[in-house]
Amino acid sequence: MGDYDDDTAFLGQTGPYFWTTFFLLNTVFVSTGFNGFYIVFIGASPEHRCLIPEVNLTAAWREAIIPVMSADGRQALSQCRRYKLDVIRNLSEQGLAPGRDVNLTGLEQEGCLDGWSYSKDIYQANIVTEWDLVCDDQWKVPFASSTLFVGYLLGSLISGQLSDRFGRKKIVFISLAAQCVSTIWQSFSQSWRMFCITFLFVGASQISLYISAFVLGTEMFTKTLRVVFTTLGAFLFYCIGYMMLPWIAYGIREWRTLLAVLSATTVVYIPLWWFIPESPRWLITQGRMAEAEAIVRDAARRNGVETPLVIFRRPELQTLHPGKTYTMLDVLRSKNLRCITLMCLVLWMAINVGYFGLSLNTSNLSGNPFMNCFLSAIIEVPAYVMSTWLLKKCARRTLLSTFLVIGGGVLLLIQFIPAHLEYVALALEMAGKFGFTMAFSIVYIYTAEIYPTVLRNVGMGMCSSAARIGSITAPYVIYLGTYDKVLPYILMGSLTIASSVVNFFLPETLNRDLPETLDQMQECQGLCSGPKKKKCVENGGSGHPAKQHEAKSDTA
């Protein structure tokens, strides 16, 4: 960027003000970890079989009325069929014994006309057991999951516009309140349809909260803290909420109570309104220089440094068009912006298909679902720690493509693992989750560094919208596993490998100042590059001739 960073350099790279704000803002992301994956438990399908009404049947016929089916090469009791009740009752009344007097394979079958009987070993009650979302209605579970991500899509489309117009801070706290209200409203759902409708609002408020808080921190913190915030900060605190979720769900096995408890945690964020400031960068773009200076002066006081008489005095700031609101249409006006945005959309979509696909699949893996969810969450911790270290030293493009290949390649290998080696397949799936988590954390800061301040929230919102297309399809990709267990892995792996190639056409942002205006934005690489590409390279890739020397110094 240049101007803002230079004018506020007297604050230092760290200090009490930055670290306090860093911690308080990051606590907001814990709630997104709570609310992002509770569908894994409240939408899990427990062991079930057709309910047998209280009719006159012998004990032998009551056990034999459920046929044995072949599933994944194993013999198991059918979950959706039973032998015709009237026929079985007649055979029982005649005193005939199953297997000895009657060949079961020749008997006529029927569906679960009287409902289902569910095991309560793991879940006391969830939406599957309450509304019988099994067998012919099994598709309603991935549909419900998708409504959350449709809400993500809607929230991504509007949150950027609202945040750019009304401010990052206001939208963060409005989104927190909306998330609390919509989650507790969902706990009172009386039907599957009502549950899906409320899930839209949960998703919209959650992604609006995440994007607004992420952009607020990206713009507020210094170059040193920015990478830490976007990896060990935002993502790690999100992961803390994600790791806590399975243990809360383990203690609360009834879905309505679980949602009420999760929504109540939002109350602890109310006092943060008086401690988290607005983004000075955004205030400057709105022409509210006095408010921006007041925030910076308060930061200087808390950091114990002297403040210049005039902080923002550079004439370049006038090029930010105070009060001008940018929209998604501005992205279409430039060939460079169109190309960069299109490639970012592909990347975000592919990464989200893999990340959410593997995250939502934890309840389908062998073993304890609570422990599987915890393992899926805890594997993200080393990924965030490693990405923090690597982002300080390595090029974004190379890092992102490397971990996309790792994540996609591991998924393609799973199909070759024999069925009896379940723990090997589980280890590979966790390795794939590690690769996608690395890519997930890298693509956020990479995209935020590519777009200028005047379009950063709009750009992030559009990319997040494309990501939602990927996450909307993720539950259905996993649902394909009911037909062929390896098919989801082939689809996710192939898409990820293809997206790693697209990534190499984006500009590199390592050690570059955040661009403020469209003129300071870098050119994309390859066929999409325009006539300004050579100029950008000559200027050290900063997109700003006056910053050529600074960019080269930063790189060195």
Coordinates of N, CA, C and O in Angstrom, one line a residue, residues 5-114:
D5 N 0.7 2.9 5.7 CA 1.8 2.3 6.4 C 2.9 3.2 6.8 O 3.5 3.2 7.9
D6 N 3.3 4.1 5.8 CA 4.3 5.1 6.1 C 3.9 6.1 7.1 O 4.6 6.5 8.0
D7 N 2.6 6.6 7.0 CA 2.1 7.6 7.9 C 1.9 7.1 9.3 O 1.9 7.9 10.3
T8 N 1.8 5.8 9.5 CA 1.5 5.3 10.9 C 2.7 4.5 11.3 O 2.6 3.7 12.3
A9 N 3.9 4.6 10.6 CA 5.1 3.8 11.0 C 5.5 4.1 12.4 O 6.2 3.3 13.1
F10 N 5.2 5.3 12.9 CA 5.7 5.7 14.3 C 5.0 4.9 15.4 O 5.5 4.8 16.5
L11 N 3.9 4.2 15.0 CA 3.3 3.3 16.0 C 4.1 2.0 16.3 O 4.0 1.4 17.4
G12 N 5.0 1.7 15.4 CA 5.8 0.5 15.5 C 5.0 -0.7 14.9 O 3.8 -0.6 14.6
Q13 N 5.6 -1.9 14.9 CA 5.0 -3.0 14.3 C 4.2 -3.8 15.3 O 3.2 -4.5 15.0
T14 N 4.5 -3.7 16.6 CA 3.7 -4.3 17.6 C 3.5 -3.3 18.8 O 3.8 -2.2 18.7
G15 N 3.0 -3.8 19.9 CA 2.8 -2.9 21.1 C 1.5 -3.3 21.8 O 0.7 -4.1 21.2
P16 N 1.3 -2.8 23.0 CA 0.1 -3.1 23.7 C -1.2 -2.9 23.0 O -2.2 -3.8 23.0
Y17 N -1.3 -1.9 22.2 CA -2.6 -1.6 21.4 C -2.8 -2.7 20.4 O -3.9 -3.2 20.3
F18 N -1.8 -3.1 19.7 CA -2.0 -4.1 18.6 C -2.3 -5.4 19.2 O -3.1 -6.2 18.7
W19 N -1.5 -5.8 20.3 CA -1.7 -7.1 20.8 C -3.1 -7.3 21.5 O -3.7 -8.3 21.4
T20 N -3.5 -6.2 22.2 CA -4.8 -6.3 22.8 C -5.9 -6.4 21.8 O -6.9 -7.3 21.9
T21 N -5.9 -5.6 20.8 CA -6.9 -5.7 19.7 C -6.8 -7.0 19.0 O -7.8 -7.6 18.6
F22 N -5.6 -7.5 18.8 CA -5.3 -8.8 18.1 C -6.1 -9.9 18.9 O -6.8 -10.7 18.2
F23 N -5.9 -10.0 20.2 CA -6.6 -11.0 20.9 C -8.1 -10.9 21.0 O -8.8 -11.8 20.7
L24 N -8.6 -9.7 21.2 CA -10.0 -9.4 21.3 C -10.7 -9.7 20.0 O -11.8 -10.3 20.0
L25 N -10.1 -9.3 18.9 CA -10.8 -9.5 17.6 C -10.8 -11.0 17.3 O -11.8 -11.5 16.7
N26 N -9.7 -11.7 17.6 CA -9.6 -13.1 17.3 C -10.6 -13.9 18.0 O -11.0 -15.0 17.6
T27 N -11.0 -13.5 19.2 CA -12.0 -14.3 20.0 C -13.3 -14.4 19.3 O -14.1 -15.4 19.5
V28 N -13.6 -13.5 18.4 CA -14.8 -13.5 17.6 C -14.9 -14.8 16.8 O -16.0 -15.4 16.6
F29 N -13.8 -15.2 16.3 CA -13.7 -16.4 15.4 C -14.0 -17.7 16.1 O -14.3 -18.7 15.4
V30 N -13.9 -17.7 17.4 CA -14.3 -19.0 18.1 C -15.7 -19.4 17.8 O -16.1 -20.5 17.7
S31 N -16.6 -18.4 17.8 CA -18.0 -18.6 17.6 C -18.3 -19.2 16.2 O -19.2 -20.0 16.0
T32 N -17.5 -18.8 15.2 CA -17.7 -19.4 13.9 C -17.3 -20.9 13.8 O -17.8 -21.6 13.1
G33 N -16.3 -21.2 14.7 CA -15.9 -22.7 14.8 C -17.0 -23.5 15.4 O -17.3 -24.6 15.1
F34 N -17.7 -22.9 16.4 CA -18.8 -23.6 17.0 C -19.9 -23.9 16.0 O -20.5 -25.0 15.9
N35 N -20.3 -22.8 15.3 CA -21.5 -22.9 14.5 C -21.3 -23.5 13.1 O -22.3 -23.8 12.4
G36 N -20.1 -23.6 12.7 CA -19.8 -24.1 11.3 C -20.1 -25.5 11.1 O -20.4 -25.9 9.9
F37 N -19.9 -26.4 12.1 CA -20.0 -27.8 11.9 C -20.9 -28.6 12.8 O -20.8 -29.8 12.9
Y38 N -21.8 -27.9 13.5 CA -22.7 -28.7 14.4 C -23.6 -29.6 13.6 O -24.1 -30.6 14.2
I39 N -23.7 -29.4 12.3 CA -24.6 -30.3 11.5 C -23.9 -31.7 11.4 O -24.6 -32.7 11.2
V40 N -22.6 -31.8 11.7 CA -22.0 -33.1 11.7 C -22.6 -34.0 12.7 O -22.7 -35.2 12.5
F41 N -23.1 -33.4 13.8 CA -23.7 -34.2 14.9 C -25.2 -34.2 14.9 O -25.8 -35.3 15.0
I42 N -25.8 -33.1 14.7 CA -27.2 -33.1 14.7 C -27.8 -33.6 13.4 O -29.0 -33.9 13.3
G43 N -27.0 -33.8 12.4 CA -27.4 -34.4 11.1 C -26.9 -35.8 10.9 O -27.1 -36.4 9.8
A44 N -26.2 -36.4 11.9 CA -25.6 -37.7 11.7 C -26.7 -38.8 11.8 O -27.7 -38.6 12.5
S45 N -26.5 -39.8 11.0 CA -27.5 -40.9 10.9 C -27.1 -42.0 11.9 O -26.1 -42.7 11.6
P46 N -27.8 -42.3 13.0 CA -27.4 -43.4 13.9 C -27.9 -44.7 13.3 O -28.6 -44.8 12.3
E47 N -27.4 -45.8 13.9 CA -27.9 -47.1 13.5 C -29.4 -47.2 13.6 O -30.0 -46.7 14.7
H48 N -30.0 -47.7 12.6 CA -31.5 -47.8 12.6 C -32.0 -49.0 11.9 O -31.3 -49.6 11.1
R49 N -33.2 -49.3 12.1 CA -33.9 -50.5 11.4 C -35.4 -50.2 11.5 O -35.8 -49.3 12.2
C50 N -36.1 -50.9 10.7 CA -37.6 -50.7 10.6 C -38.2 -51.0 12.0 O -37.8 -52.0 12.7
L51 N -39.1 -50.1 12.4 CA -39.8 -50.3 13.7 C -40.8 -51.4 13.5 O -41.6 -51.4 12.5
I52 N -40.8 -52.4 14.4 CA -41.8 -53.5 14.4 C -42.8 -53.2 15.4 O -42.5 -53.1 16.6
P53 N -44.1 -53.0 15.0 CA -45.2 -52.7 16.0 C -45.4 -53.9 16.9 O -45.0 -55.0 16.7
E54 N -46.2 -53.6 17.9 CA -46.5 -54.6 18.9 C -47.6 -55.5 18.4 O -48.8 -55.3 18.6
V55 N -47.2 -56.5 17.6 CA -48.1 -57.5 17.1 C -47.7 -58.9 17.6 O -46.7 -59.1 18.2
N56 N -48.6 -59.9 17.3 CA -48.3 -61.2 17.9 C -47.3 -61.9 17.0 O -47.6 -62.6 16.0
L57 N -46.0 -61.8 17.5 CA -44.9 -62.5 16.8 C -44.0 -63.2 17.8 O -43.9 -62.7 18.9
T58 N -43.5 -64.3 17.4 CA -42.6 -65.0 18.3 C -41.3 -64.2 18.3 O -41.0 -63.4 17.4
A59 N -40.5 -64.5 19.3 CA -39.2 -63.8 19.5 C -38.3 -64.1 18.2 O -37.6 -63.2 17.8
A60 N -38.3 -65.3 17.7 CA -37.5 -65.7 16.6 C -37.9 -64.9 15.3 O -37.1 -64.4 14.6
W61 N -39.2 -64.8 15.1 CA -39.7 -64.0 13.9 C -39.5 -62.5 14.1 O -39.2 -61.8 13.1
R62 N -39.5 -62.0 15.3 CA -39.3 -60.6 15.5 C -37.8 -60.2 15.2 O -37.5 -59.2 14.7
E63 N -36.9 -61.2 15.4 CA -35.5 -61.0 15.1 C -35.3 -61.2 13.6 O -34.5 -60.5 13.0
A64 N -36.0 -62.1 13.0 CA -35.8 -62.5 11.6 C -36.5 -61.6 10.6 O -36.2 -61.7 9.4
I65 N -37.4 -60.8 11.1 CA -38.2 -60.0 10.1 C -37.4 -58.9 9.4 O -37.8 -58.4 8.3
I66 N -36.2 -58.6 9.9 CA -35.3 -57.6 9.2 C -34.4 -58.4 8.3 O -33.6 -59.2 8.9
P67 N -34.4 -58.3 7.0 CA -33.5 -59.1 6.1 C -32.1 -58.6 6.3 O -31.7 -57.5 6.7
V68 N -31.2 -59.6 5.9 CA -29.8 -59.3 5.9 C -29.4 -58.9 4.5 O -29.7 -59.6 3.5
M69 N -28.7 -57.7 4.4 CA -28.3 -57.2 3.1 C -26.7 -57.1 3.0 O -26.1 -57.1 4.0
S70 N -26.2 -57.0 1.8 CA -24.8 -56.9 1.6 C -24.5 -55.4 1.4 O -25.1 -54.7 0.5
A71 N -23.6 -54.8 2.2 CA -23.2 -53.4 2.1 C -21.7 -53.3 2.2 O -21.1 -53.7 3.2
D72 N -21.1 -52.7 1.1 CA -19.6 -52.6 1.1 C -18.9 -53.9 1.4 O -17.9 -53.9 2.1
G73 N -19.4 -55.0 0.8 CA -18.8 -56.3 0.9 C -19.0 -56.9 2.3 O -18.5 -58.0 2.6
R74 N -19.9 -56.4 3.1 CA -20.2 -57.0 4.4 C -21.7 -57.2 4.5 O -22.5 -56.6 3.9
Q75 N -22.0 -58.2 5.4 CA -23.4 -58.6 5.6 C -23.9 -57.8 6.8 O -23.3 -57.7 7.9
A76 N -25.1 -57.1 6.7 CA -25.6 -56.3 7.8 C -27.1 -56.3 7.7 O -27.7 -56.5 6.6
L77 N -27.8 -56.0 8.8 CA -29.2 -55.9 8.8 C -29.7 -54.7 8.0 O -29.1 -53.6 8.1
S78 N -30.7 -54.9 7.2 CA -31.2 -53.8 6.4 C -31.7 -52.6 7.2 O -32.3 -52.9 8.3
Q79 N -31.5 -51.4 6.8 CA -31.9 -50.3 7.6 C -33.2 -49.7 7.0 O -33.8 -48.8 7.6
C80 N -33.6 -50.2 5.8 CA -34.7 -49.6 5.1 C -35.8 -50.6 4.7 O -36.8 -50.2 4.1
R81 N -35.6 -51.9 4.9 CA -36.5 -52.9 4.4 C -36.8 -53.9 5.6 O -36.1 -54.0 6.5
R82 N -38.0 -54.5 5.4 CA -38.4 -55.6 6.3 C -39.2 -56.6 5.5 O -39.7 -56.2 4.4
Y83 N -39.3 -57.8 6.0 CA -40.2 -58.8 5.4 C -41.6 -58.3 5.6 O -41.9 -57.7 6.7
K84 N -42.5 -58.6 4.7 CA -43.9 -58.1 4.8 C -44.5 -58.6 6.1 O -44.5 -59.8 6.4
L85 N -45.0 -57.6 6.9 CA -45.5 -57.9 8.2 C -46.6 -58.9 8.3 O -46.6 -59.8 9.1
D86 N -47.6 -58.8 7.3 CA -48.8 -59.7 7.3 C -48.3 -61.1 7.1 O -48.9 -62.1 7.7
V87 N -47.4 -61.3 6.2 CA -46.9 -62.7 5.9 C -46.2 -63.2 7.1 O -46.4 -64.4 7.5
I88 N -45.3 -62.4 7.7 CA -44.5 -62.9 8.9 C -45.5 -63.3 10.0 O -45.3 -64.3 10.8
R89 N -46.5 -62.5 10.2 CA -47.5 -62.7 11.3 C -48.2 -64.0 11.1 O -48.4 -64.8 12.0
N90 N -48.6 -64.3 9.8 CA -49.3 -65.6 9.5 C -48.4 -66.8 9.8 O -48.8 -67.8 10.3
L91 N -47.1 -66.6 9.4 CA -46.1 -67.7 9.6 C -45.9 -68.0 11.1 O -45.7 -69.1 11.5
S92 N -45.9 -66.9 11.8 CA -45.6 -67.0 13.3 C -46.8 -67.7 13.9 O -46.6 -68.5 14.8
E93 N -48.0 -67.3 13.5 CA -49.2 -67.9 14.1 C -49.3 -69.4 13.7 O -49.9 -70.2 14.5
Q94 N -48.8 -69.8 12.6 CA -48.8 -71.2 12.2 C -47.7 -72.1 12.9 O -47.7 -73.3 12.8
G95 N -46.9 -71.4 13.7 CA -45.8 -72.1 14.5 C -44.6 -72.5 13.7 O -43.8 -73.3 14.1
L96 N -44.5 -71.9 12.5 CA -43.3 -72.2 11.6 C -42.1 -71.4 12.1 O -42.2 -70.2 12.5
A97 N -40.9 -71.9 12.0 CA -39.7 -71.3 12.5 C -38.9 -70.7 11.3 O -38.8 -71.4 10.3
P98 N -38.4 -69.5 11.4 CA -37.6 -69.0 10.3 C -36.3 -69.7 10.1 O -35.6 -70.1 11.1
G99 N -36.0 -70.0 8.9 CA -34.8 -70.7 8.5 C -34.9 -72.2 8.5 O -34.5 -72.8 7.6
R100 N -35.6 -72.7 9.5 CA -35.8 -74.2 9.6 C -37.0 -74.6 8.7 O -36.9 -75.5 7.9
D101 N -38.1 -74.0 8.9 CA -39.4 -74.3 8.2 C -39.6 -73.4 7.0 O -40.4 -73.8 6.1
V102 N -39.0 -72.2 7.1 CA -39.3 -71.2 6.0 C -38.0 -70.7 5.5 O -37.1 -70.3 6.2
N103 N -37.9 -70.7 4.1 CA -36.7 -70.1 3.5 C -36.9 -68.6 3.4 O -37.8 -68.1 2.6
L104 N -36.2 -67.8 4.1 CA -36.4 -66.3 4.2 C -36.1 -65.6 2.8 O -36.7 -64.6 2.6
T105 N -35.2 -66.2 2.0 CA -34.9 -65.4 0.8 C -36.0 -65.3 -0.2 O -36.0 -64.5 -1.0
G106 N -37.0 -66.2 0.0 CA -38.1 -66.1 -1.0 C -39.3 -65.3 -0.5 O -40.3 -65.1 -1.2
L107 N -39.2 -64.7 0.7 CA -40.3 -63.9 1.2 C -40.3 -62.5 0.6 O -39.3 -61.9 0.3
E108 N -41.5 -62.0 0.5 CA -41.7 -60.6 0.0 C -41.3 -59.6 1.0 O -41.6 -59.7 2.2
Q109 N -40.7 -58.5 0.5 CA -40.3 -57.4 1.4 C -41.1 -56.1 1.2 O -41.8 -56.0 0.2
E110 N -41.0 -55.2 2.2 CA -41.7 -53.9 2.1 C -40.8 -52.9 2.9 O -39.9 -53.2 3.5
G111 N -41.2 -51.6 2.7 CA -40.5 -50.6 3.4 C -40.8 -50.5 4.8 O -41.6 -51.3 5.4
C112 N -40.3 -49.5 5.5 CA -40.5 -49.3 6.9 C -41.8 -48.5 7.1 O -41.8 -47.3 7.4
L113 N -42.9 -49.2 6.9 CA -44.3 -48.5 6.9 C -44.6 -48.0 8.3 O -45.4 -47.0 8.4
D114 N -44.0 -48.5 9.4 CA -44.4 -48.0 10.7 C -43.3 -47.1 11.3 O -43.3 -46.9 12.5

